[in-house]
Coordinates of C-alpha atoms in Angstrom, one line a residue:
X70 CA -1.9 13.6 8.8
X71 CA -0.4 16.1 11.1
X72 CA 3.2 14.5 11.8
X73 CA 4.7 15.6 14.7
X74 CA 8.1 17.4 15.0
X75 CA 9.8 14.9 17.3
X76 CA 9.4 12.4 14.7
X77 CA 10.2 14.7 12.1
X78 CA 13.4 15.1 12.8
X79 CA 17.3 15.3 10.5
X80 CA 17.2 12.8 8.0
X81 CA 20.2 12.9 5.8
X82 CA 18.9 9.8 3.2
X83 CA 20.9 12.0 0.4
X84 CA 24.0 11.9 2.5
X85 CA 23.8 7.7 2.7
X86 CA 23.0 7.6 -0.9
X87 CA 25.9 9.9 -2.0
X88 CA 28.3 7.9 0.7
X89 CA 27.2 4.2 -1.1
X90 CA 27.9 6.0 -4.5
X91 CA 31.2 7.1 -3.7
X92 CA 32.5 4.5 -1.1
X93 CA 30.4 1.3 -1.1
X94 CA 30.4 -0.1 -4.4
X95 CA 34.1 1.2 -5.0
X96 CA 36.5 -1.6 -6.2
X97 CA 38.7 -0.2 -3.5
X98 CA 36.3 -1.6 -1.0
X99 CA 35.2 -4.7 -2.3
X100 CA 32.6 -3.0 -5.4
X101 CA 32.5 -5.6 -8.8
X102 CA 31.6 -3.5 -11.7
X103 CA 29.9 -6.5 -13.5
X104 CA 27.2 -8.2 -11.0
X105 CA 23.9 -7.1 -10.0
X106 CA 24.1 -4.3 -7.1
X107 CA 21.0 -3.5 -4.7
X108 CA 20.5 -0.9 -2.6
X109 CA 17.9 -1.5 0.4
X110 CA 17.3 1.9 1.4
X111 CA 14.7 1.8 5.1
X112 CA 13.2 5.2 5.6
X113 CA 10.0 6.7 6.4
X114 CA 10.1 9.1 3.3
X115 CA 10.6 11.8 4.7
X116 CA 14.1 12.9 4.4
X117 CA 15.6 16.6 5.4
X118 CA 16.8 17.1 2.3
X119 CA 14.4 15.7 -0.5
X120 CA 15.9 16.9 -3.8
X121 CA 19.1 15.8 -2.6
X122 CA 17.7 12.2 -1.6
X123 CA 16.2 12.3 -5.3
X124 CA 19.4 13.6 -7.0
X125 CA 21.6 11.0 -5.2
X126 CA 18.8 7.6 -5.6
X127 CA 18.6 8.9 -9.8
X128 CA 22.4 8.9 -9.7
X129 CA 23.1 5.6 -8.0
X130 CA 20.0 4.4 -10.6
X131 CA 21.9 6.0 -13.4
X132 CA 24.7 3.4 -13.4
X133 CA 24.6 -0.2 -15.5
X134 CA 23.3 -3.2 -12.8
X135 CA 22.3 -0.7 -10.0
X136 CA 18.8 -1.3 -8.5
X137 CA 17.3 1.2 -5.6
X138 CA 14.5 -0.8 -3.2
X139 CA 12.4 1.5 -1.0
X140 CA 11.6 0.0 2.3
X141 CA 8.5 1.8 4.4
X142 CA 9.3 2.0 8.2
X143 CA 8.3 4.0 10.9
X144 CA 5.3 5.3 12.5
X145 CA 4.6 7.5 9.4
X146 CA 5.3 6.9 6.0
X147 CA 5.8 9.2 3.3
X148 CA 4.9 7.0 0.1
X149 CA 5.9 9.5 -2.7
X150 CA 9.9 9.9 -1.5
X151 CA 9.5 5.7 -1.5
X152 CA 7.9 6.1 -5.3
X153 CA 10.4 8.6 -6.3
X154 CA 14.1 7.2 -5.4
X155 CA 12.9 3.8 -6.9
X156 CA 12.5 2.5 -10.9
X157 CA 9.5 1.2 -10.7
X158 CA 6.4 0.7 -8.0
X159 CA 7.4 -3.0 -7.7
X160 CA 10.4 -1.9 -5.7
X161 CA 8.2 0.0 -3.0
X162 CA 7.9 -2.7 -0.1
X163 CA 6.3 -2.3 3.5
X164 CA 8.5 -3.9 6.0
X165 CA 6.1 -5.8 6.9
X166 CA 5.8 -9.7 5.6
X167 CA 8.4 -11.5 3.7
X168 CA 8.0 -10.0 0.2
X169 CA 10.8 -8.1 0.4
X170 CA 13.2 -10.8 1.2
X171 CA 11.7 -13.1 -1.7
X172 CA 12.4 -10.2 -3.7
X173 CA 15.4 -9.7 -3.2
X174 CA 16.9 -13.2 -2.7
X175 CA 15.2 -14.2 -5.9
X176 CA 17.4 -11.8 -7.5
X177 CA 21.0 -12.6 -6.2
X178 CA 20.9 -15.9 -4.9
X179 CA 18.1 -18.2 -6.4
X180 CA 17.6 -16.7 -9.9
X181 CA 14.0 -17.2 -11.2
X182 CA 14.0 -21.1 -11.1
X183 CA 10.3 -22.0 -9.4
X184 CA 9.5 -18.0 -9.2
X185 CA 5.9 -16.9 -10.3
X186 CA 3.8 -13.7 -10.0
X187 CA 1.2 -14.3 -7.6
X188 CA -1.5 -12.4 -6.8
X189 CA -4.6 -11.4 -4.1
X190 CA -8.0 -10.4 -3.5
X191 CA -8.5 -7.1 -3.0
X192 CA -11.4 -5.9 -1.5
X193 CA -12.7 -1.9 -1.9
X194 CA -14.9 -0.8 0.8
X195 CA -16.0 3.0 0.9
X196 CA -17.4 4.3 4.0
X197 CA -19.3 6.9 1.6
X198 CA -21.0 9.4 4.3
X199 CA -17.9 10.3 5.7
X200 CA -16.6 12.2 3.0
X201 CA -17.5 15.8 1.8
X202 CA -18.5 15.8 -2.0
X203 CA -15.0 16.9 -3.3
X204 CA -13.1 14.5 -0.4
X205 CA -15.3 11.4 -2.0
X206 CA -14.3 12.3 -5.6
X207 CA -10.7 12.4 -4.9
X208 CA -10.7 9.0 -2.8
X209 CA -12.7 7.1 -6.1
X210 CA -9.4 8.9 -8.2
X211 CA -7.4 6.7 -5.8
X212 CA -9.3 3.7 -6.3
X213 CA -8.9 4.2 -10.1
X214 CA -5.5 4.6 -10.3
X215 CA -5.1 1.2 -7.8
X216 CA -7.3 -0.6 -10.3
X217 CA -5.2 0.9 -13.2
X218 CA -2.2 -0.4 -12.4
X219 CA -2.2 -3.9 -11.6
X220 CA -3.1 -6.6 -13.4
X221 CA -6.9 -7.6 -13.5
X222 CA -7.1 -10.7 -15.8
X223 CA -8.0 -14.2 -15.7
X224 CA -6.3 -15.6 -12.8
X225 CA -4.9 -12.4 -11.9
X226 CA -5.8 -10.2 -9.1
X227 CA -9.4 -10.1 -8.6
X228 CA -10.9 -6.9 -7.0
X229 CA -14.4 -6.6 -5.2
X230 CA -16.0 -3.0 -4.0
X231 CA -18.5 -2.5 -1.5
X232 CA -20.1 0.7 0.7
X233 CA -22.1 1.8 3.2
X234 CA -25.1 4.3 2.9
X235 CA -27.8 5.2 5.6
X236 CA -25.5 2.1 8.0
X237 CA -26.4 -0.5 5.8
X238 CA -22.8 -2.5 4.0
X239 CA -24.0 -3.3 0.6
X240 CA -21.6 -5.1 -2.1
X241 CA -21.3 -3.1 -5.4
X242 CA -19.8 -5.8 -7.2
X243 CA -18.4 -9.1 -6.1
X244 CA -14.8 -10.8 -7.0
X245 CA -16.2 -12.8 -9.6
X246 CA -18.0 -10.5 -11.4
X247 CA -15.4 -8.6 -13.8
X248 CA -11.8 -9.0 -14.5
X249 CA -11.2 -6.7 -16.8
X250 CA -10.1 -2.9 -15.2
X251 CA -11.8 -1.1 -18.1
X252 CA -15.1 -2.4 -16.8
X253 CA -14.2 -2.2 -12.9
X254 CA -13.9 1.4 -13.1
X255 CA -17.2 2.8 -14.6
X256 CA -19.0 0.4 -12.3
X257 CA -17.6 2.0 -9.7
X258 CA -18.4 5.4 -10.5
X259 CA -21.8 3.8 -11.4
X260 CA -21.9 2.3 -7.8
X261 CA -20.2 5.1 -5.5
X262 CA -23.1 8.1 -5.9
X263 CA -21.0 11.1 -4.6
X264 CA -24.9 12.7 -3.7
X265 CA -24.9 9.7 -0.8
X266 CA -21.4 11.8 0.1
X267 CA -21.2 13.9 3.6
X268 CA -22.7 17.8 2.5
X269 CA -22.8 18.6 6.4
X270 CA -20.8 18.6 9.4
X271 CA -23.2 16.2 11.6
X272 CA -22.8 13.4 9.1
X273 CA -24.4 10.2 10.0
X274 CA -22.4 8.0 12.2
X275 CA -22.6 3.7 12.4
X276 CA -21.3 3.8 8.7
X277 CA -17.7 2.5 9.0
X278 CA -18.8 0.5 12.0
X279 CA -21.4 -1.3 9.0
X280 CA -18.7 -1.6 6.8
X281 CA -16.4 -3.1 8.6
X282 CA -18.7 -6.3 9.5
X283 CA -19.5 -6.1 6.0
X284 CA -16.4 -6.5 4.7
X285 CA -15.2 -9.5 7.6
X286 CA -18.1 -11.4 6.7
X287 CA -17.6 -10.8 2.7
X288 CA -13.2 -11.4 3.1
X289 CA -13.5 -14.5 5.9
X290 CA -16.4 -16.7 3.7
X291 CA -13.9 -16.4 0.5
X292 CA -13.9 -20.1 -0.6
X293 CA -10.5 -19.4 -2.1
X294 CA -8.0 -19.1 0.8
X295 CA -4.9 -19.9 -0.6
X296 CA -5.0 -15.8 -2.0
X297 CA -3.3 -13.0 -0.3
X298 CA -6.7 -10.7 0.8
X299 CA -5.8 -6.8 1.0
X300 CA -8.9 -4.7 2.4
X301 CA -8.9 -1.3 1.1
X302 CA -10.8 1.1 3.4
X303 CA -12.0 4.3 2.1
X304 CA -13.0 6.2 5.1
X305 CA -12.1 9.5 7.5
X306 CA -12.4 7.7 10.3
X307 CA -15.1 10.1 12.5
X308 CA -16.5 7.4 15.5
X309 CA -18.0 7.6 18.2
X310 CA -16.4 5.7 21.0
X311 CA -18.2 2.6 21.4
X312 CA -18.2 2.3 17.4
X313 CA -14.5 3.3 17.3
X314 CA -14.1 -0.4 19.5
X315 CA -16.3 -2.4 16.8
X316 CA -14.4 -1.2 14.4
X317 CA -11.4 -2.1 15.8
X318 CA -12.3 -5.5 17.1
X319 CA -14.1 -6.2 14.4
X320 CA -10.3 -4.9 12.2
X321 CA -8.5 -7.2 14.7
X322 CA -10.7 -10.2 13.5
X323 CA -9.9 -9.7 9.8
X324 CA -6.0 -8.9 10.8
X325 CA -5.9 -11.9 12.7
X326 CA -7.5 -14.5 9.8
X327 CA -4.3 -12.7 7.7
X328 CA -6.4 -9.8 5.8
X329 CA -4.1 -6.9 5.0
X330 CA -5.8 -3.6 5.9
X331 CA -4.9 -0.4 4.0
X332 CA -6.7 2.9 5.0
X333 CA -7.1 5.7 2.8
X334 CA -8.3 8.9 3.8
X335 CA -8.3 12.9 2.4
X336 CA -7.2 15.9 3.3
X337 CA -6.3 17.0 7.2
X338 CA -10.0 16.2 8.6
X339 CA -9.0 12.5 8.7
X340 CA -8.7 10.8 12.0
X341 CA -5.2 9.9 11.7
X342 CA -5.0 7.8 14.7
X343 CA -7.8 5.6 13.8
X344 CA -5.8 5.5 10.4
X345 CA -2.9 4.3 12.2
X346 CA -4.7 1.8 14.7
X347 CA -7.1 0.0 12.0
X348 CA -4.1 -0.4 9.4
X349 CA -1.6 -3.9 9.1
X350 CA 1.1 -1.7 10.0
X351 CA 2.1 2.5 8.9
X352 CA 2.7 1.6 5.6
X353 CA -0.6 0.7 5.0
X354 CA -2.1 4.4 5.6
X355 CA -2.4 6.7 3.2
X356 CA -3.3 10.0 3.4
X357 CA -4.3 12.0 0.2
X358 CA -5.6 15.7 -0.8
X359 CA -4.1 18.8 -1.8
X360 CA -3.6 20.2 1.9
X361 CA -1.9 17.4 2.7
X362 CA 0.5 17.9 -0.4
X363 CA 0.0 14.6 -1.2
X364 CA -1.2 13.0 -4.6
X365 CA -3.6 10.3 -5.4
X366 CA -0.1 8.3 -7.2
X367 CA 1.1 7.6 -3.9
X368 CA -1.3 4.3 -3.5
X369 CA 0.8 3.0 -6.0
X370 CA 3.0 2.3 -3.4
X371 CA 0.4 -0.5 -2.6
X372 CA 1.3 -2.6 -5.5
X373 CA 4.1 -5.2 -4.6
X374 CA 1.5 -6.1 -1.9
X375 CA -0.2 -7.0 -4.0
X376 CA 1.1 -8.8 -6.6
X377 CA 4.0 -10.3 -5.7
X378 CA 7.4 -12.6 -6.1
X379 CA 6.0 -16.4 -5.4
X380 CA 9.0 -18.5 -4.7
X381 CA 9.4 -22.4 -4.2
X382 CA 13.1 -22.5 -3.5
X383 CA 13.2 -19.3 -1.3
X384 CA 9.9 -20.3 0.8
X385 CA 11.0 -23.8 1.5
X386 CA 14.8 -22.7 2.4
X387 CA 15.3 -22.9 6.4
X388 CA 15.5 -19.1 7.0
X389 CA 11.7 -19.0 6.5
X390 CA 10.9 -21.4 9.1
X391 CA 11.8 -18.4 11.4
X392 CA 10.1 -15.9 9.8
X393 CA 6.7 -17.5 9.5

């Protein structure tokens, strides 16, 4: 994703960081050393001064009831900077939705009273054509490491995977069909052949356009609505005009009916502002490859979408009435 320079601009997240750990939670200025503290850091990753921003977030972790929470804003997100000034991928959030909030009120006002895990539908969908060969093998590592690390079992989260070859969606396997990750991910190698994969530069167009109706009429016809359903599209994005408006309209449907749509795509070919139009919100992009600096970890980032803090007492208090 080619970012650019007006948006890239100073960024001192290891200046805030170092400020809170010397001034905000300071007895002087109201600190208790003996409750829970949490910092809510907003940033679209990409601060001026990364190793600083690390040094400061391990610091501020380093210290007895401290918690860091990455918040993804801005027309581009970085995912790794989120991944790396956190303790763990469950404090990654998008801005968008009320996760967060739950989160975080569950933690210092409501305790876990009435709290469960709950967790979604996830649906794969690879738009196989438009990748090169090595471009499709890197986007099924991303798939794997998505599948790895969340949880898969009965009554968890339920993952389906589907493609397009020759403009024709086809479903690999369904929701039903496995819930167990150690099975998920040979059948997908099994089911994504990297020879159906893009070895030219005229590669066949209508694919993603197939896809996408696929994957509306596969996510809208789920008999079990009361699921969060995250679409993951594997795709770069090449269309033609008039497919480039099916695919849209046909994302606005699914967006619209409450689908959460992720994008992933590899390396600097990737149409970045289809990326950015077809996705929930910037959060949900993700760009991967090695000339994009950028490893196939960062869709961990994805995972407090997807499972997630469930809570009675928070959901029903009157703040949320505003919010929904």
């Amino acid at each position: 994703m080619t970012i650019p320079d007006t948006i890239r601009g100073p960024t001192f997240t290891g200046e805030a960081l170092e400020f809170l750990y010397k001034e905000s939670f300071h007895e002087s200025n109201g600190g208790r050393s003996e409750v829970d503290r949490y910092v809510l850091v907003l940033t679209d990753g990409m601060a001026s001064d990364r190793q600083k921003t690390l040094e400061q977030s391990k610091r501020l972790s380093s210290i007895s009831y401290n918690q860091v929470l990455g918040v993804g804003v801005g027309k581009y997100v970085l995912h790794e900077e989120l991944l790396a000034i956190t303790d763990t991928v469950r404090n990654v959030h998008p801005l968008f939705g009320d996760n967060t909030i739950v989160s975080l009120l569950k933690r210092t006002m409501f305790g876990c009273g009435r709290c469960t895990t709950s967790y979604s539908d996830v649906a794969l969908a690879f738009d196989v054509a438009s990748f090169g060969y090595e471009q499709l093998e890197e986007s099924l590592k991303v798939a794997e490491v998505l599948i790895a690390n969340i949880h898969t079992g009965i009554n968890q989260t339920r993952i389906s995977l589907s493609k397009t070859v020759g403009g024709i969606g086809e479903t690999v396997f369904n929701f039903n069909k496995f819930s167990d990750s150690s099975q998920m991910i040979p059948a997908m190698y099994r089911g994504i052949m990297k020879e159906d994969s893009c070895h030219t530069k005229d590669c066949s167009s209508g694919n993603l356009v197939a896809l996408m109706h696929h994957l509306a009429e596969e996510l809208l016809n789920v008999t079990d609505q009361g699921r969060k359903q995250v679409a993951v599209v594997f795709t770069q994005g090449h269309v033609t005009d008039s497919e480039r408006n099916f695919v849209l309209n046909e994302g606005k449907r699914l967006k619209e009916n409450g689908v959460i749509i992720v994008v992933v795509s590899i390396g600097r070919d990737a149409n970045d502002d289809l990326m950015l139009q077809l996705s929930t919100s910037s959060f949900f992009v993700f760009l991967v490859g090695e000339d994009v600096s950028t490893s196939v970890d960062v869709i961990k980032a994805l995972v407090s979408t997807i499972e997630y803090d469930s809570c009675y007492d928070i959901q029903n208090y009157p703040i949320f009435d505003s919010l929904n």
